[in-house]
Short mmCIF file of C-alpha atoms in Angstrom, two decimals:
data_model
loop_
_atom_site.label_atom_id
_atom_site.label_comp_id
_atom_site.label_asym_id
_atom_site.label_seq_id
_atom_site.Cartn_x
_atom_site.Cartn_y
_atom_site.Cartn_z
CA MET A 1 -25.23 -33.02 -37.13
CA ILE A 2 -22.80 -30.32 -35.97
CA LYS A 3 -21.81 -30.86 -32.33
CA ILE A 4 -18.72 -28.60 -32.07
CA VAL A 5 -17.51 -25.51 -33.96
CA PHE A 6 -13.88 -24.46 -34.44
CA SER A 7 -12.87 -21.04 -35.73
CA ASP A 8 -9.68 -19.30 -36.73
CA ILE A 9 -9.34 -15.77 -35.31
CA ASP A 10 -7.63 -13.26 -37.61
CA GLY A 11 -9.47 -12.82 -40.89
CA THR A 12 -12.27 -15.10 -39.66
CA PHE A 13 -13.62 -14.38 -36.18
CA LEU A 14 -12.27 -10.81 -36.21
CA THR A 15 -12.81 -8.02 -38.72
CA ASN A 16 -9.83 -6.40 -40.41
CA ASP A 17 -9.66 -3.81 -37.64
CA HIS A 18 -9.64 -6.59 -35.01
CA ARG A 19 -13.25 -6.39 -33.80
CA VAL A 20 -15.92 -9.05 -33.31
CA THR A 21 -19.09 -8.00 -35.11
CA LYS A 22 -22.33 -8.01 -33.13
CA LYS A 23 -23.73 -10.76 -35.39
CA THR A 24 -20.66 -12.96 -34.88
CA GLU A 25 -20.83 -12.42 -31.12
CA ASP A 26 -24.54 -13.32 -31.12
CA ALA A 27 -23.91 -16.46 -33.17
CA VAL A 28 -21.31 -17.72 -30.71
CA LYS A 29 -23.52 -17.03 -27.69
CA LEU A 30 -26.38 -18.88 -29.37
CA LEU A 31 -24.10 -21.87 -29.97
CA LEU A 32 -23.08 -21.89 -26.31
CA ASP A 33 -26.74 -21.61 -25.25
CA LYS A 34 -27.34 -24.81 -27.24
CA ASN A 35 -24.39 -26.50 -25.49
CA ILE A 36 -22.42 -26.65 -28.74
CA PRO A 37 -18.78 -25.94 -27.83
CA PHE A 38 -17.15 -23.07 -29.72
CA VAL A 39 -13.36 -23.28 -29.86
CA LEU A 40 -11.00 -20.58 -31.14
CA VAL A 41 -8.05 -22.05 -33.05
CA SER A 42 -5.23 -19.65 -33.71
CA ALA A 43 -1.53 -19.10 -34.19
CA ARG A 44 -1.87 -16.54 -31.38
CA MET A 45 -0.66 -17.13 -27.82
CA PRO A 46 -3.32 -17.53 -25.09
CA GLU A 47 -2.72 -14.01 -23.78
CA ALA A 48 -3.60 -12.68 -27.23
CA ILE A 49 -6.86 -14.70 -27.31
CA TYR A 50 -8.32 -14.15 -23.85
CA PRO A 51 -8.72 -10.37 -24.26
CA ILE A 52 -11.06 -11.13 -27.19
CA THR A 53 -13.20 -13.63 -25.29
CA ASN A 54 -13.22 -11.47 -22.15
CA LYS A 55 -14.53 -8.47 -24.10
CA ILE A 56 -17.55 -10.38 -25.34
CA GLY A 57 -18.06 -12.17 -22.03
CA ILE A 58 -17.54 -15.80 -22.97
CA LYS A 59 -15.38 -18.52 -21.43
CA ILE A 60 -14.40 -21.12 -23.99
CA PRO A 61 -11.65 -23.65 -24.78
CA ILE A 62 -8.82 -22.46 -27.02
CA ILE A 63 -6.25 -24.00 -29.32
CA SER A 64 -3.17 -21.78 -29.36
CA TYR A 65 0.05 -21.77 -31.43
CA SER A 66 -1.84 -23.43 -34.30
CA GLY A 67 -2.23 -26.61 -32.24
CA GLY A 68 0.91 -26.42 -30.09
CA LEU A 69 -0.98 -25.60 -26.88
CA VAL A 70 -4.54 -26.71 -26.06
CA LEU A 71 -6.45 -25.32 -23.06
CA THR A 72 -9.86 -26.18 -21.62
CA LYS A 73 -12.37 -23.43 -20.88
CA GLU A 74 -11.07 -23.59 -17.29
CA GLU A 75 -7.58 -22.82 -18.76
CA GLU A 76 -6.19 -26.26 -17.90
CA VAL A 77 -3.50 -27.57 -20.28
CA LEU A 78 -4.67 -30.56 -22.33
CA TYR A 79 -1.65 -30.61 -24.63
CA SER A 80 1.63 -28.75 -25.07
CA LYS A 81 4.29 -29.42 -27.70
CA THR A 82 7.59 -27.54 -27.80
CA ILE A 83 10.39 -27.43 -30.37
CA ALA A 84 13.39 -29.64 -29.51
CA LYS A 85 16.47 -27.76 -28.26
CA GLU A 86 18.67 -28.86 -31.17
CA HIS A 87 16.11 -27.64 -33.70
CA THR A 88 15.52 -24.38 -31.82
CA GLU A 89 19.25 -23.64 -31.78
CA ALA A 90 19.71 -24.54 -35.44
CA VAL A 91 16.75 -22.58 -36.80
CA LEU A 92 17.60 -19.44 -34.78
CA LYS A 93 21.18 -19.60 -36.07
CA ALA A 94 19.96 -20.04 -39.65
CA ILE A 95 17.67 -17.02 -39.30
CA ASP A 96 20.37 -14.81 -37.77
CA ASP A 97 22.93 -15.87 -40.40
CA GLY A 98 20.63 -15.71 -43.40
CA TRP A 99 18.29 -12.74 -43.05
CA LYS A 100 18.45 -9.16 -41.84
CA ASP A 101 15.58 -6.85 -40.88
CA VAL A 102 13.49 -9.61 -39.37
CA THR A 103 12.01 -9.73 -35.86
CA VAL A 104 12.21 -13.03 -33.98
CA ASN A 105 9.65 -13.92 -31.28
CA TYR A 106 10.01 -16.84 -28.85
CA TYR A 107 6.74 -18.09 -27.36
CA VAL A 108 6.69 -20.38 -24.32
CA GLY A 109 3.30 -21.36 -22.90
CA ARG A 110 1.63 -18.13 -21.88
CA ARG A 111 4.80 -15.98 -22.17
CA TRP A 112 6.21 -14.06 -25.14
CA PHE A 113 9.94 -13.34 -25.29
CA VAL A 114 11.71 -10.96 -27.69
CA ARG A 115 15.16 -9.41 -28.00
CA ASP A 116 13.83 -5.85 -27.89
CA VAL A 117 10.38 -4.88 -26.62
CA ASN A 118 10.83 -1.50 -28.30
CA ASP A 119 11.09 -3.05 -31.77
CA LYS A 120 8.37 -1.34 -33.84
CA ARG A 121 6.97 -4.69 -35.03
CA VAL A 122 6.76 -6.00 -31.47
CA LYS A 123 5.04 -2.82 -30.29
CA TYR A 124 2.54 -3.09 -33.16
CA GLU A 125 1.79 -6.72 -32.25
CA MET A 126 1.33 -5.76 -28.59
CA ASP A 127 -1.13 -3.04 -29.63
CA ILE A 128 -3.15 -5.45 -31.77
CA THR A 129 -3.18 -8.45 -29.42
CA GLU A 130 -3.07 -6.76 -26.00
CA ALA A 131 -0.42 -9.32 -24.99
CA THR A 132 2.83 -8.15 -23.39
CA ALA A 133 6.27 -9.11 -24.66
CA GLU A 134 9.27 -9.56 -22.36
CA ASN A 135 12.95 -8.97 -23.13
CA ALA A 136 15.04 -12.15 -23.00
CA ASP A 137 18.30 -13.72 -24.17
CA PHE A 138 17.17 -16.68 -26.27
CA ARG A 139 20.45 -18.51 -25.59
CA GLU A 140 19.84 -18.22 -21.85
CA LEU A 141 16.29 -19.58 -22.24
CA MET A 142 17.61 -22.59 -24.16
CA ASN A 143 20.38 -23.20 -21.61
CA ASN A 144 17.68 -23.29 -18.92
CA GLN A 145 15.69 -25.82 -20.99
CA ILE A 146 12.92 -23.28 -21.61
CA MET A 147 11.93 -24.35 -25.10
CA PRO A 148 9.41 -22.57 -27.36
CA ASN A 149 6.00 -23.81 -28.44
CA LYS A 150 6.48 -21.47 -31.38
CA ILE A 151 9.01 -19.19 -33.02
CA LEU A 152 7.39 -16.34 -34.95
CA ILE A 153 9.20 -14.27 -37.56
CA MET A 154 7.87 -10.82 -38.46
CA CYS A 155 9.19 -9.46 -41.77
CA ASP A 156 8.26 -7.94 -45.12
CA PRO A 157 6.19 -10.19 -47.44
CA PRO A 158 8.92 -11.09 -49.99
CA ILE A 159 11.29 -12.09 -47.16
CA CYS A 160 8.50 -13.99 -45.42
CA GLU A 161 7.80 -16.00 -48.57
CA GLU A 162 11.51 -16.70 -49.12
CA MET A 163 12.04 -17.77 -45.50
CA GLU A 164 9.06 -20.11 -45.61
CA ARG A 165 10.52 -21.82 -48.67
CA GLU A 166 14.15 -21.94 -47.54
CA LEU A 167 13.65 -22.83 -43.88
CA GLY A 168 11.09 -25.45 -44.85
CA LYS A 169 13.75 -27.14 -47.00
CA MET A 170 16.46 -26.77 -44.35
CA PHE A 171 14.42 -28.12 -41.43
CA PRO A 172 12.20 -31.10 -42.30
CA PRO A 173 11.47 -31.75 -38.57
CA LEU A 174 9.79 -28.35 -38.32
CA ASN A 175 6.48 -26.99 -39.56
CA VAL A 176 7.22 -23.66 -41.29
CA VAL A 177 4.13 -21.82 -42.55
CA ARG A 178 2.98 -18.25 -43.16
CA SER A 179 -0.08 -17.16 -41.20
CA SER A 180 -0.16 -13.81 -43.02
CA LYS A 181 1.91 -11.90 -45.56
CA PHE A 182 4.09 -10.57 -42.73
CA LEU A 183 4.18 -13.50 -40.28
CA LEU A 184 6.02 -16.83 -40.43
CA GLU A 185 5.18 -19.49 -37.84
CA ILE A 186 7.72 -22.18 -36.89
CA MET A 187 6.71 -25.17 -34.74
CA ASP A 188 7.44 -28.86 -34.32
CA LYS A 189 6.45 -30.86 -37.41
CA SER A 190 3.78 -32.74 -35.46
CA VAL A 191 1.92 -29.50 -34.70
CA SER A 192 -0.96 -28.29 -36.82
CA LYS A 193 -4.45 -27.00 -36.21
CA ALA A 194 -5.60 -30.56 -36.89
CA THR A 195 -3.37 -31.79 -34.02
CA GLY A 196 -5.05 -29.43 -31.57
CA ILE A 197 -8.53 -30.15 -32.90
CA ASN A 198 -8.02 -33.89 -32.43
CA VAL A 199 -7.01 -33.28 -28.81
CA MET A 200 -10.14 -31.18 -28.26
CA LEU A 201 -12.41 -33.71 -30.01
CA LYS A 202 -11.08 -36.45 -27.73
CA HIS A 203 -11.68 -34.21 -24.70
CA TYR A 204 -15.35 -33.83 -25.69
CA GLY A 205 -15.80 -37.41 -26.91
CA LEU A 206 -16.72 -36.21 -30.41
CA THR A 207 -15.65 -37.19 -33.92
CA ALA A 208 -14.20 -35.05 -36.71
CA ALA A 209 -17.36 -35.75 -38.74
CA GLU A 210 -19.36 -33.87 -36.09
CA ALA A 211 -17.09 -30.81 -36.30
CA LEU A 212 -17.39 -27.62 -38.32
CA GLY A 213 -14.38 -25.39 -38.98
CA PHE A 214 -14.24 -21.74 -40.09
CA GLY A 215 -11.00 -20.29 -41.50
CA ASP A 216 -9.46 -18.05 -44.11
CA ASN A 217 -5.80 -18.84 -44.66
CA TYR A 218 -3.14 -21.38 -45.58
CA ASN A 219 -2.55 -22.48 -41.98
CA ASP A 220 -6.23 -23.49 -41.79
CA VAL A 221 -5.92 -26.13 -44.52
CA ASP A 222 -5.12 -28.96 -42.08
CA MET A 223 -8.27 -28.06 -40.16
CA PHE A 224 -10.34 -28.03 -43.35
CA LYS A 225 -9.05 -31.48 -44.31
CA LEU A 226 -9.95 -32.91 -40.88
CA VAL A 227 -13.38 -31.56 -39.99
CA GLY A 228 -16.59 -32.90 -41.41
CA THR A 229 -17.70 -29.44 -42.58
CA ALA A 230 -15.09 -26.94 -43.83
CA VAL A 231 -16.40 -23.39 -44.25
CA VAL A 232 -14.00 -20.90 -45.85
CA MET A 233 -14.44 -17.16 -45.49
CA GLY A 234 -15.14 -15.09 -48.59
CA ASN A 235 -11.95 -13.10 -47.97
CA ALA A 236 -9.72 -16.20 -48.20
CA PRO A 237 -7.11 -16.52 -50.99
CA ASP A 238 -8.42 -18.53 -53.95
CA PRO A 239 -6.07 -21.52 -53.37
CA VAL A 240 -7.53 -21.91 -49.86
CA LYS A 241 -11.13 -21.83 -51.12
CA LYS A 242 -10.70 -25.13 -52.94
CA TYR A 243 -10.73 -26.91 -49.54
CA ALA A 244 -14.21 -25.60 -48.70
CA ASN A 245 -17.44 -27.52 -48.43
CA GLU A 246 -18.92 -24.06 -48.65
CA ILE A 247 -17.72 -20.46 -48.92
CA THR A 248 -19.45 -18.01 -46.62
CA ALA A 249 -19.42 -14.20 -46.42
CA THR A 250 -16.25 -12.32 -45.48
CA ASN A 251 -15.03 -11.63 -41.96
CA GLU A 252 -16.23 -8.03 -42.43
CA ASP A 253 -19.72 -9.29 -43.27
CA SER A 254 -20.11 -11.70 -40.33
CA GLY A 255 -19.48 -14.85 -42.36
CA ILE A 256 -19.70 -17.06 -39.26
CA TRP A 257 -23.19 -15.71 -38.46
CA GLU A 258 -24.28 -16.05 -42.08
CA TYR A 259 -23.39 -19.74 -42.30
CA LEU A 260 -24.69 -20.76 -38.87
CA THR A 261 -28.04 -19.05 -39.39
CA LYS A 262 -28.39 -20.17 -43.02
CA TYR A 263 -28.28 -23.80 -41.92
CA ALA A 264 -30.21 -23.23 -38.66
CA ILE A 265 -27.27 -24.37 -36.53
CA VAL A 266 -28.16 -21.39 -34.33
#
């Protein structure tokens, strides 16, 4: 029996133009009416998640930074994992030395630091997420022991793929994974969506077998391996679909609603 539902955001909970369909919204509200917790699990920072939940009028727990920061529905911190200073320094130096035309983002709790808020990629991300970036000197943050939950690299797809491969080899203590063709997420090795889900399951006194997870991309695989029921969106890449208990409709076609109503979970 499903007692808790976890869902990725981009490509899963949201359509391609960053909306929640009416059917998806209804499905979530029906879950909550049945006292089944619905938890958004995303690489996004909290300030890029709350505008979504506020718009549809729900207050729910969230797992941010792909498991690096876990918040209750009252926005209390259950778990926070940052990257060690030595690893932060080393990976930032490797990025600056090795690649040009990339945008580096430094996320700390509920704050987002960049080198230039006018960078076109940063402005695009602010438009999409409704979060606000702040200018900062990363060296100064590190000197003040303000360490990131996540470093995000924005770049063109071939560079993103190359950086994932090369930085992954260079930094075994870090988790380096693409969350889209253009985005590379860097966190402590212990962090994954499964990490955050386990924290949330403990909070609710539930088991992984009682959990259902919706997702669409490579950074959802750890979630799929953990939960009792893994439901992959129809728009997912083929290699991701092999982790599914079932494949549902696409994010554009309200795949979350389709699955939950098909099996009378709502």
